[in-house]
XYZ file of C-alpha atoms in Angstrom:
549
model
C 91.457 97.535 84.141
C 90.033 93.627 84.453
C 89.910 92.533 87.901
C 92.810 89.910 89.096
C 90.811 86.463 88.502
C 93.262 84.961 91.652
C 92.055 87.576 94.005
C 88.390 87.018 92.644
C 88.344 83.313 93.051
C 89.971 83.666 96.646
C 87.866 86.642 97.971
C 84.502 83.781 96.706
C 86.397 80.950 98.643
C 86.154 83.501 101.248
C 83.117 84.551 101.429
C 81.617 80.858 101.050
C 83.788 80.057 103.860
C 82.066 82.863 106.154
C 79.078 80.969 104.944
C 80.209 78.054 105.511
C 80.961 78.854 109.345
C 78.249 80.505 110.083
C 75.672 78.024 108.641
C 77.382 75.132 110.923
C 77.273 77.476 114.155
C 73.856 77.228 116.153
C 71.744 79.707 114.468
C 68.325 79.716 115.481
C 65.368 79.955 112.707
C 62.071 82.693 113.619
C 58.243 81.781 113.461
C 55.667 84.465 112.755
C 53.547 83.459 115.556
C 51.466 86.630 115.669
C 48.201 85.129 114.034
C 48.683 82.004 116.365
C 49.500 84.503 119.844
C 45.751 85.622 118.996
C 47.362 89.062 118.326
C 44.516 90.870 115.672
C 45.853 94.223 115.618
C 45.962 96.177 112.194
C 47.427 99.465 111.844
C 45.896 101.735 109.965
C 46.843 104.703 107.872
C 43.928 106.474 108.777
C 43.364 107.196 105.047
C 42.890 105.431 101.854
C 46.943 105.690 100.907
C 50.063 107.190 102.273
C 50.482 110.731 100.983
C 52.114 112.534 103.115
C 55.378 112.216 105.348
C 53.392 112.435 108.665
C 51.765 109.056 107.753
C 54.929 107.830 106.344
C 56.697 108.031 109.968
C 55.066 105.679 112.450
C 54.436 103.172 113.474
C 55.984 101.939 116.647
C 55.320 100.358 119.863
C 55.780 99.683 123.317
C 56.942 96.352 125.337
C 56.625 96.277 129.137
C 55.012 94.392 131.858
C 52.175 96.704 132.972
C 50.894 94.038 135.504
C 54.149 93.048 137.215
C 53.886 89.169 136.320
C 57.126 88.804 134.677
C 55.970 88.860 131.403
C 56.144 91.383 128.983
C 52.905 92.733 127.412
C 52.548 94.946 123.785
C 51.006 98.106 123.416
C 50.647 99.347 119.604
C 49.885 102.588 118.378
C 47.722 103.071 115.594
C 47.324 105.738 112.733
C 43.679 108.372 112.538
C 41.657 110.153 109.877
C 43.080 113.289 111.051
C 42.270 116.835 108.939
C 45.680 118.057 108.894
C 46.682 114.402 107.843
C 44.084 113.126 105.905
C 42.373 112.949 102.694
C 38.420 113.568 102.472
C 38.309 110.439 100.965
C 39.119 108.512 104.484
C 36.731 110.388 106.068
C 34.872 107.321 106.858
C 37.907 106.252 108.851
C 37.044 108.671 111.866
C 36.561 107.447 115.165
C 36.918 104.026 114.401
C 40.546 103.186 114.983
C 42.290 102.500 118.144
C 45.473 101.936 119.715
C 45.705 98.414 121.116
C 47.484 96.575 124.545
C 47.792 93.110 124.416
C 47.973 91.724 127.672
C 50.519 88.751 127.766
C 49.039 84.996 128.687
C 52.527 83.517 129.746
C 51.041 80.195 127.300
C 52.367 81.907 124.028
C 49.194 83.903 123.372
C 47.857 87.222 124.194
C 44.751 89.312 124.827
C 43.399 92.374 123.730
C 42.319 94.731 126.901
C 42.086 98.068 125.575
C 39.195 98.218 126.881
C 39.383 97.077 129.927
C 42.558 99.197 130.650
C 41.386 102.431 128.575
C 44.525 103.202 126.802
C 42.905 103.294 123.142
C 44.210 106.850 122.539
C 42.617 110.268 121.487
C 40.524 109.934 118.562
C 42.039 113.090 116.865
C 45.516 112.185 117.620
C 47.774 110.170 115.189
C 49.875 107.460 117.210
C 53.699 107.481 116.556
C 55.348 105.524 119.776
C 54.787 104.824 122.805
C 57.086 103.830 125.988
C 57.104 103.154 129.755
C 58.182 103.807 132.997
C 57.436 104.226 136.703
C 57.698 107.875 136.865
C 55.641 108.125 140.760
C 57.530 105.550 142.056
C 54.317 103.527 143.208
C 55.888 100.341 141.736
C 54.041 100.213 138.485
C 54.743 100.592 134.989
C 53.206 104.046 133.663
C 52.490 104.774 129.748
C 53.510 107.916 127.669
C 52.372 107.348 123.635
C 53.598 110.164 121.409
C 51.195 111.595 118.589
C 50.722 114.251 115.657
C 48.715 115.669 118.138
C 48.536 115.712 121.770
C 50.124 113.354 123.949
C 49.036 111.105 126.352
C 50.648 110.229 129.808
C 48.523 107.007 131.077
C 48.977 106.222 134.856
C 48.756 102.668 135.883
C 46.325 102.138 138.478
C 47.993 98.658 139.666
C 45.086 96.807 138.768
C 44.843 96.729 135.169
C 43.554 99.758 134.310
C 45.218 103.220 133.581
C 44.053 106.827 133.946
C 45.045 109.595 131.488
C 46.656 112.094 133.673
C 48.455 114.717 130.543
C 46.950 117.515 131.868
C 47.344 117.254 135.534
C 51.354 116.200 134.364
C 51.978 119.209 132.090
C 52.724 116.736 129.385
C 51.253 117.672 126.142
C 54.033 118.338 124.851
C 53.380 120.761 122.051
C 54.221 120.049 118.862
C 54.549 116.345 116.430
C 56.240 113.934 118.939
C 57.724 111.081 117.879
C 59.594 109.474 120.877
C 59.469 109.512 124.456
C 62.704 108.345 126.208
C 62.490 108.230 130.319
C 65.812 109.273 132.375
C 66.905 110.448 135.867
C 69.112 113.173 134.327
C 69.424 114.948 137.606
C 69.577 111.736 140.004
C 67.254 112.436 142.300
C 65.777 108.996 141.988
C 62.366 110.539 139.647
C 62.372 109.107 135.958
C 62.363 112.526 134.077
C 60.975 112.666 130.151
C 63.259 113.493 126.922
C 60.338 114.202 123.801
C 61.614 113.735 120.648
C 59.943 115.917 118.093
C 60.107 116.380 114.301
C 59.393 119.090 112.540
C 56.451 121.230 111.732
C 54.312 119.780 108.983
C 52.001 122.412 107.325
C 48.659 120.287 106.803
C 49.784 119.609 103.403
C 50.224 123.520 102.361
C 53.646 123.149 100.972
C 52.644 120.275 98.774
C 49.644 121.638 97.545
C 51.564 124.252 95.267
C 53.587 121.390 93.379
C 56.972 122.023 94.324
C 58.189 118.917 94.460
C 59.313 115.586 92.488
C 56.425 113.846 91.861
C 58.387 111.056 91.568
C 58.714 110.646 95.523
C 54.607 111.264 95.736
C 55.668 114.228 98.604
C 58.056 116.761 100.111
C 60.628 115.357 102.407
C 61.955 116.568 105.666
C 63.783 119.401 104.388
C 60.780 120.999 102.811
C 59.598 121.906 106.976
C 61.014 123.824 109.739
C 62.265 121.747 112.296
C 61.049 121.392 116.015
C 63.321 121.497 119.427
C 63.465 118.327 121.645
C 61.972 118.869 125.311
C 63.175 118.113 128.448
C 60.457 117.653 131.197
C 61.612 117.099 134.981
C 59.671 114.900 137.498
C 58.733 117.140 140.094
C 57.849 114.442 142.431
C 54.308 115.294 142.761
C 53.001 114.041 139.698
C 53.842 117.388 137.656
C 56.733 117.791 135.318
C 58.188 121.368 134.323
C 60.011 122.091 130.603
C 63.845 122.525 131.572
C 64.652 122.487 128.265
C 66.199 126.224 127.735
C 68.222 125.851 131.037
C 70.016 121.987 130.562
C 71.274 123.017 127.371
C 69.055 120.983 124.847
C 67.304 123.451 123.313
C 67.426 123.110 119.321
C 64.665 124.121 117.144
C 66.682 123.152 113.570
C 66.506 119.385 114.871
C 64.507 117.076 113.364
C 64.433 114.081 115.607
C 63.809 110.940 114.393
C 64.449 109.118 117.924
C 66.820 108.743 120.904
C 68.207 106.911 123.317
C 69.566 107.654 126.885
C 72.643 105.866 128.982
C 76.074 106.718 129.673
C 78.304 106.997 127.059
C 81.355 108.144 128.350
C 81.164 106.125 132.032
C 80.835 109.160 134.368
C 77.988 107.812 135.938
C 75.326 110.022 134.333
C 72.853 109.515 131.385
C 73.825 110.900 128.253
C 70.857 111.813 125.676
C 72.271 110.106 121.718
C 69.271 111.858 118.702
C 69.207 111.238 115.178
C 68.026 114.102 113.207
C 66.337 113.480 109.461
C 68.534 114.628 107.017
C 70.868 116.892 109.325
C 73.806 116.198 111.497
C 73.247 113.990 115.334
C 73.235 115.187 118.536
C 75.299 113.563 121.301
C 74.407 115.410 124.351
C 76.731 114.889 127.405
C 75.470 115.295 130.845
C 77.731 116.960 132.911
C 75.699 115.831 136.550
C 74.384 119.238 137.397
C 71.439 119.679 134.820
C 73.550 120.813 131.984
C 74.162 118.844 128.490
C 76.399 120.106 125.977
C 76.248 118.581 122.012
C 79.582 116.405 121.719
C 78.357 114.381 118.451
C 81.257 115.830 116.033
C 84.190 115.898 118.179
C 83.421 111.832 119.485
C 82.710 111.155 115.653
C 78.730 110.402 115.316
C 77.605 113.383 113.832
C 77.415 112.280 110.497
C 77.443 109.168 108.131
C 80.323 107.690 106.925
C 81.063 109.562 104.309
C 80.769 112.884 106.029
C 76.840 113.868 105.270
C 74.105 114.384 107.021
C 71.986 111.462 105.933
C 68.469 110.062 106.693
C 69.410 108.752 110.396
C 66.648 106.834 112.102
C 66.346 105.443 115.548
C 69.658 104.582 117.405
C 70.259 101.594 118.983
C 73.184 101.175 121.822
C 75.342 98.079 122.411
C 78.686 96.766 123.071
C 79.337 94.943 119.685
C 82.835 93.770 120.054
C 82.892 93.446 123.758
C 85.063 95.910 124.797
C 83.052 97.437 127.738
C 82.355 100.584 125.270
C 78.746 101.169 124.049
C 78.405 101.341 120.190
C 75.725 102.815 118.354
C 73.441 101.274 115.098
C 71.727 103.603 113.058
C 69.579 102.385 109.991
C 69.428 104.886 107.147
C 67.704 105.224 103.731
C 71.213 104.498 102.145
C 73.784 101.787 103.738
C 73.444 102.565 107.442
C 75.596 103.728 110.247
C 77.421 101.519 112.756
C 79.507 103.776 115.425
C 82.040 101.629 116.924
C 83.342 103.199 119.854
C 87.285 102.675 119.636
C 88.617 104.127 122.828
C 86.082 106.214 125.436
C 84.709 109.014 123.828
C 85.519 108.117 120.316
C 83.359 106.397 117.861
C 84.292 105.065 114.131
C 81.418 104.710 111.454
C 82.560 101.048 110.793
C 79.243 100.376 108.251
C 81.479 99.280 105.620
C 84.368 97.272 107.241
C 81.557 95.444 109.040
C 79.463 94.128 106.043
C 76.370 96.063 107.047
C 76.575 98.674 104.609
C 76.264 95.408 101.489
C 73.740 93.907 102.913
C 71.089 97.412 103.531
C 72.353 99.464 100.839
C 69.645 98.177 98.595
C 67.081 99.211 101.232
C 65.284 101.820 102.980
C 66.368 101.220 106.672
C 63.818 102.167 109.848
C 63.954 99.974 112.957
C 67.466 98.411 113.849
C 68.327 95.834 116.562
C 71.678 94.786 118.048
C 70.716 91.537 120.192
C 72.023 88.345 120.672
C 70.170 86.030 118.721
C 71.821 82.899 119.141
C 73.327 83.510 122.299
C 77.187 83.005 121.367
C 77.744 86.511 123.554
C 78.084 88.860 120.701
C 75.192 90.782 119.388
C 73.584 90.650 116.287
C 71.816 92.573 113.339
C 68.670 92.592 112.352
C 66.654 96.081 110.379
C 63.105 96.447 109.074
C 63.046 97.988 105.861
C 60.622 99.586 103.649
C 59.907 102.521 101.246
C 59.996 105.894 102.795
C 57.427 107.379 100.220
C 55.386 104.659 98.863
C 53.679 101.712 100.341
C 56.597 99.370 98.485
C 57.301 96.369 100.386
C 60.712 94.957 101.269
C 62.851 92.493 103.179
C 63.969 92.374 106.699
C 67.577 91.963 107.007
C 68.792 89.586 109.668
C 72.853 89.060 109.803
C 74.967 87.235 112.633
C 77.992 88.644 114.566
C 81.115 86.492 113.533
C 82.987 87.968 116.830
C 85.831 89.266 114.785
C 83.892 92.456 113.382
C 81.528 91.042 110.412
C 78.424 90.564 110.100
C 77.508 87.316 108.370
C 74.154 87.153 105.823
C 71.477 84.610 107.566
C 68.288 85.651 106.043
C 68.288 82.490 104.264
C 68.263 79.932 107.085
C 66.425 82.100 109.188
C 63.121 81.537 108.682
C 60.401 82.009 105.574
C 59.521 85.364 107.541
C 63.043 86.229 105.771
C 61.634 85.400 102.509
C 58.395 87.996 102.340
C 58.414 91.567 102.170
C 56.756 94.240 104.480
C 56.387 98.013 104.669
C 58.561 97.859 107.598
C 58.976 100.944 110.453
C 59.942 100.667 114.148
C 61.295 96.837 115.426
C 61.731 95.598 118.817
C 62.767 93.058 120.894
C 61.841 90.780 123.984
C 61.852 87.546 125.130
C 57.960 86.800 125.874
C 58.230 83.525 127.174
C 60.830 83.842 129.401
C 62.983 81.026 127.338
C 66.474 82.753 127.403
C 66.009 83.650 123.506
C 65.394 86.684 122.076
C 62.011 87.302 120.250
C 61.373 90.135 117.429
C 58.596 91.962 117.037
C 57.904 94.498 113.523
C 55.802 97.020 113.411
C 54.631 97.616 109.501
C 52.414 100.435 107.971
C 48.809 99.661 106.813
C 49.355 96.525 107.969
C 49.414 93.969 110.562
C 52.852 93.596 112.840
C 55.068 90.773 113.067
C 55.977 88.488 116.080
C 58.956 86.683 115.470
C 59.282 83.793 117.929
C 63.186 82.831 118.537
C 63.080 79.016 118.127
C 66.280 78.733 120.323
C 69.197 76.878 119.901
C 70.583 75.295 123.011
C 73.056 77.876 124.097
C 73.049 78.549 127.586
C 71.851 82.384 128.739
C 71.695 84.426 131.758
C 68.672 87.342 131.863
C 69.801 90.010 134.930
C 66.076 91.443 136.266
C 68.058 94.645 138.695
C 64.975 96.170 140.653
C 65.114 99.136 143.277
C 64.921 98.510 146.501
C 62.170 101.305 147.136
C 59.954 100.711 144.497
C 60.187 97.266 143.280
C 60.598 98.432 139.546
C 62.801 97.737 137.279
C 66.363 100.051 137.840
C 65.988 101.906 134.555
C 69.355 103.535 133.836
C 71.559 101.374 135.397
C 74.266 98.811 133.499
C 74.926 95.182 134.152
C 78.008 93.763 133.450
C 78.312 90.047 133.009
C 82.126 88.443 132.509
C 81.798 84.876 131.288
C 84.608 82.310 129.195
C 87.062 85.557 129.301
C 84.467 87.554 127.152
C 82.924 90.942 129.122
C 79.601 91.587 128.339
C 77.894 94.813 129.175
C 74.362 96.464 128.691
C 72.566 99.471 129.667
C 69.364 98.757 131.631
C 66.591 101.206 129.106
C 63.518 100.570 127.531
C 63.811 102.265 124.427
C 66.074 101.709 122.253
C 66.094 101.889 118.252
C 63.307 103.463 116.036
C 59.995 104.279 117.630
C 59.757 101.504 120.348
C 60.372 100.467 123.757
C 61.703 96.519 124.222
C 62.257 94.656 127.004
C 64.625 96.217 129.819
C 65.661 93.096 131.063
C 69.378 92.649 130.325
C 69.967 88.885 128.559
C 73.144 87.539 128.262
C 74.228 85.020 125.827
C 76.778 82.291 127.810
C 77.503 80.280 124.753
C 78.869 76.684 126.114
C 79.368 78.140 129.996
C 77.117 76.949 132.506
C 77.982 79.637 134.540
C 79.093 83.497 134.360
C 82.283 83.810 136.514
C 80.449 87.640 137.599
C 77.772 90.023 137.454
C 78.076 93.103 138.385
C 75.346 95.860 138.500
C 75.962 99.418 138.064
C 72.656 100.973 140.313
C 71.545 104.201 139.271
C 72.987 106.219 142.575
C 76.156 104.845 141.737
C 76.378 101.577 144.067
C 77.553 98.588 142.594
C 76.453 95.041 143.217
C 78.734 92.164 142.697
C 78.033 88.280 142.339
C 80.215 85.286 141.614
C 79.587 82.073 140.241
C 76.068 82.712 138.700
C 74.481 79.699 137.305
C 73.078 79.955 133.599
C 69.541 79.546 132.164
C 67.783 81.609 135.048
C 66.083 84.681 135.376
C 68.543 86.515 138.057
C 66.122 89.001 139.997
C 68.124 91.388 142.069
C 66.996 93.867 144.457
C 69.322 96.173 145.488
C 70.773 96.262 148.845
C 69.029 92.730 149.073
C 72.912 90.271 150.714
C 71.010 87.742 149.044
């Protein structure tokens, strides 16, 4: 049956009008400033080519303020030559690769301080991701590095150096660790750690049998047994205890790709959303008594839009439609999933209705972000793409949230970076120069990262930094709600959000043309609330719990 001509023409005019409206709205461009910023780090496979699922999975990064100067620093993880993973042809790379810590100089440049800080990583562990939290409540952000091989806990000494305390802390976390998510699951004021494990890699044994499709280059995740993620309770004395089974989180069939921890059902307790590769996701609901129950199926986030268990990557949470409920973006190798929480405790996959599926369907998506890049009050979309089995390059996706449930493709007007292709993986965000505009950091396989500076758009903004009264550290696990111009905007205070990355934890709110926010409400991790009225725009608002000022 031939399409109706009038309908087709009307559709074209409708799409053109949408694009025109998006182009007329104040939208920023992004400039790749990696080289100008002094970032010389380059990810390396630790091998001469990508030949297995381990090499294809990473990398990510961690954005955190390790020296408490108010500016975000960057930690990159690297690959290594590893006997379980790499071919003999790459042996010359053994012992030559390391992770990197870059200090933000507060002038648009960064300095490599890896050796001084002592955070280069292990020579025999293949880097996947990193995350940060003040686990010992001394006021300084510590660093957890996830590896194939032994993971690492670095204690921040407060003087620009770190100490490896992994063995003392009991956090070697056996298995292939992809992500470390910090949360206070039991409300004792101490940050606990949930480590996401992927699968049991067999050192290439199955691959060598030839029992796989040559076109795919190497076997996929279902060719290997899964692994359970693990929850480690912070004992308050510098050590951790594995409480996975007693907390109800043991799941040996999972193939976790990443996770995010925040309060999804509004009961004041942090829950855990886990994305699994080629299987059902988990949404572990915290009962507040130290036990979790998987509610993913009944809450509508276990599967993709067609009811299938797809190749889900990392989850990213945000309140997309400003209804006071958290939604979840999950890129994958097809169209991606956009779970909107349409009422408390129930989600719908709206990837098709939002227009995201059309933009993402031609790519393999990995690192996804929902950030308000134009500061109009609505979170926009970014997805880093790259082939899962080969070093085949793909464009990134960037789209504007029109505030009516749709994303408008903005790649053509967002800068030269979006006209080029890369083998993208983890994507993180931060306001590196504290100007109120959100920048993007994209990690690539076997190549340099890309720091995309947001050139701004003259829209107003407000950054809220809630800090703990006892340590002065940012209050991870809290929630900030801002009301402006009839809009209610909610953001959780978290670091790990997205695929293998930890981003700027300071909630940043676009206020559009408003010069004041009507109110700022902070829900602290212990359940207390702080409410401020008539707050001026265009400032970094640091609020200490219990401070009347």
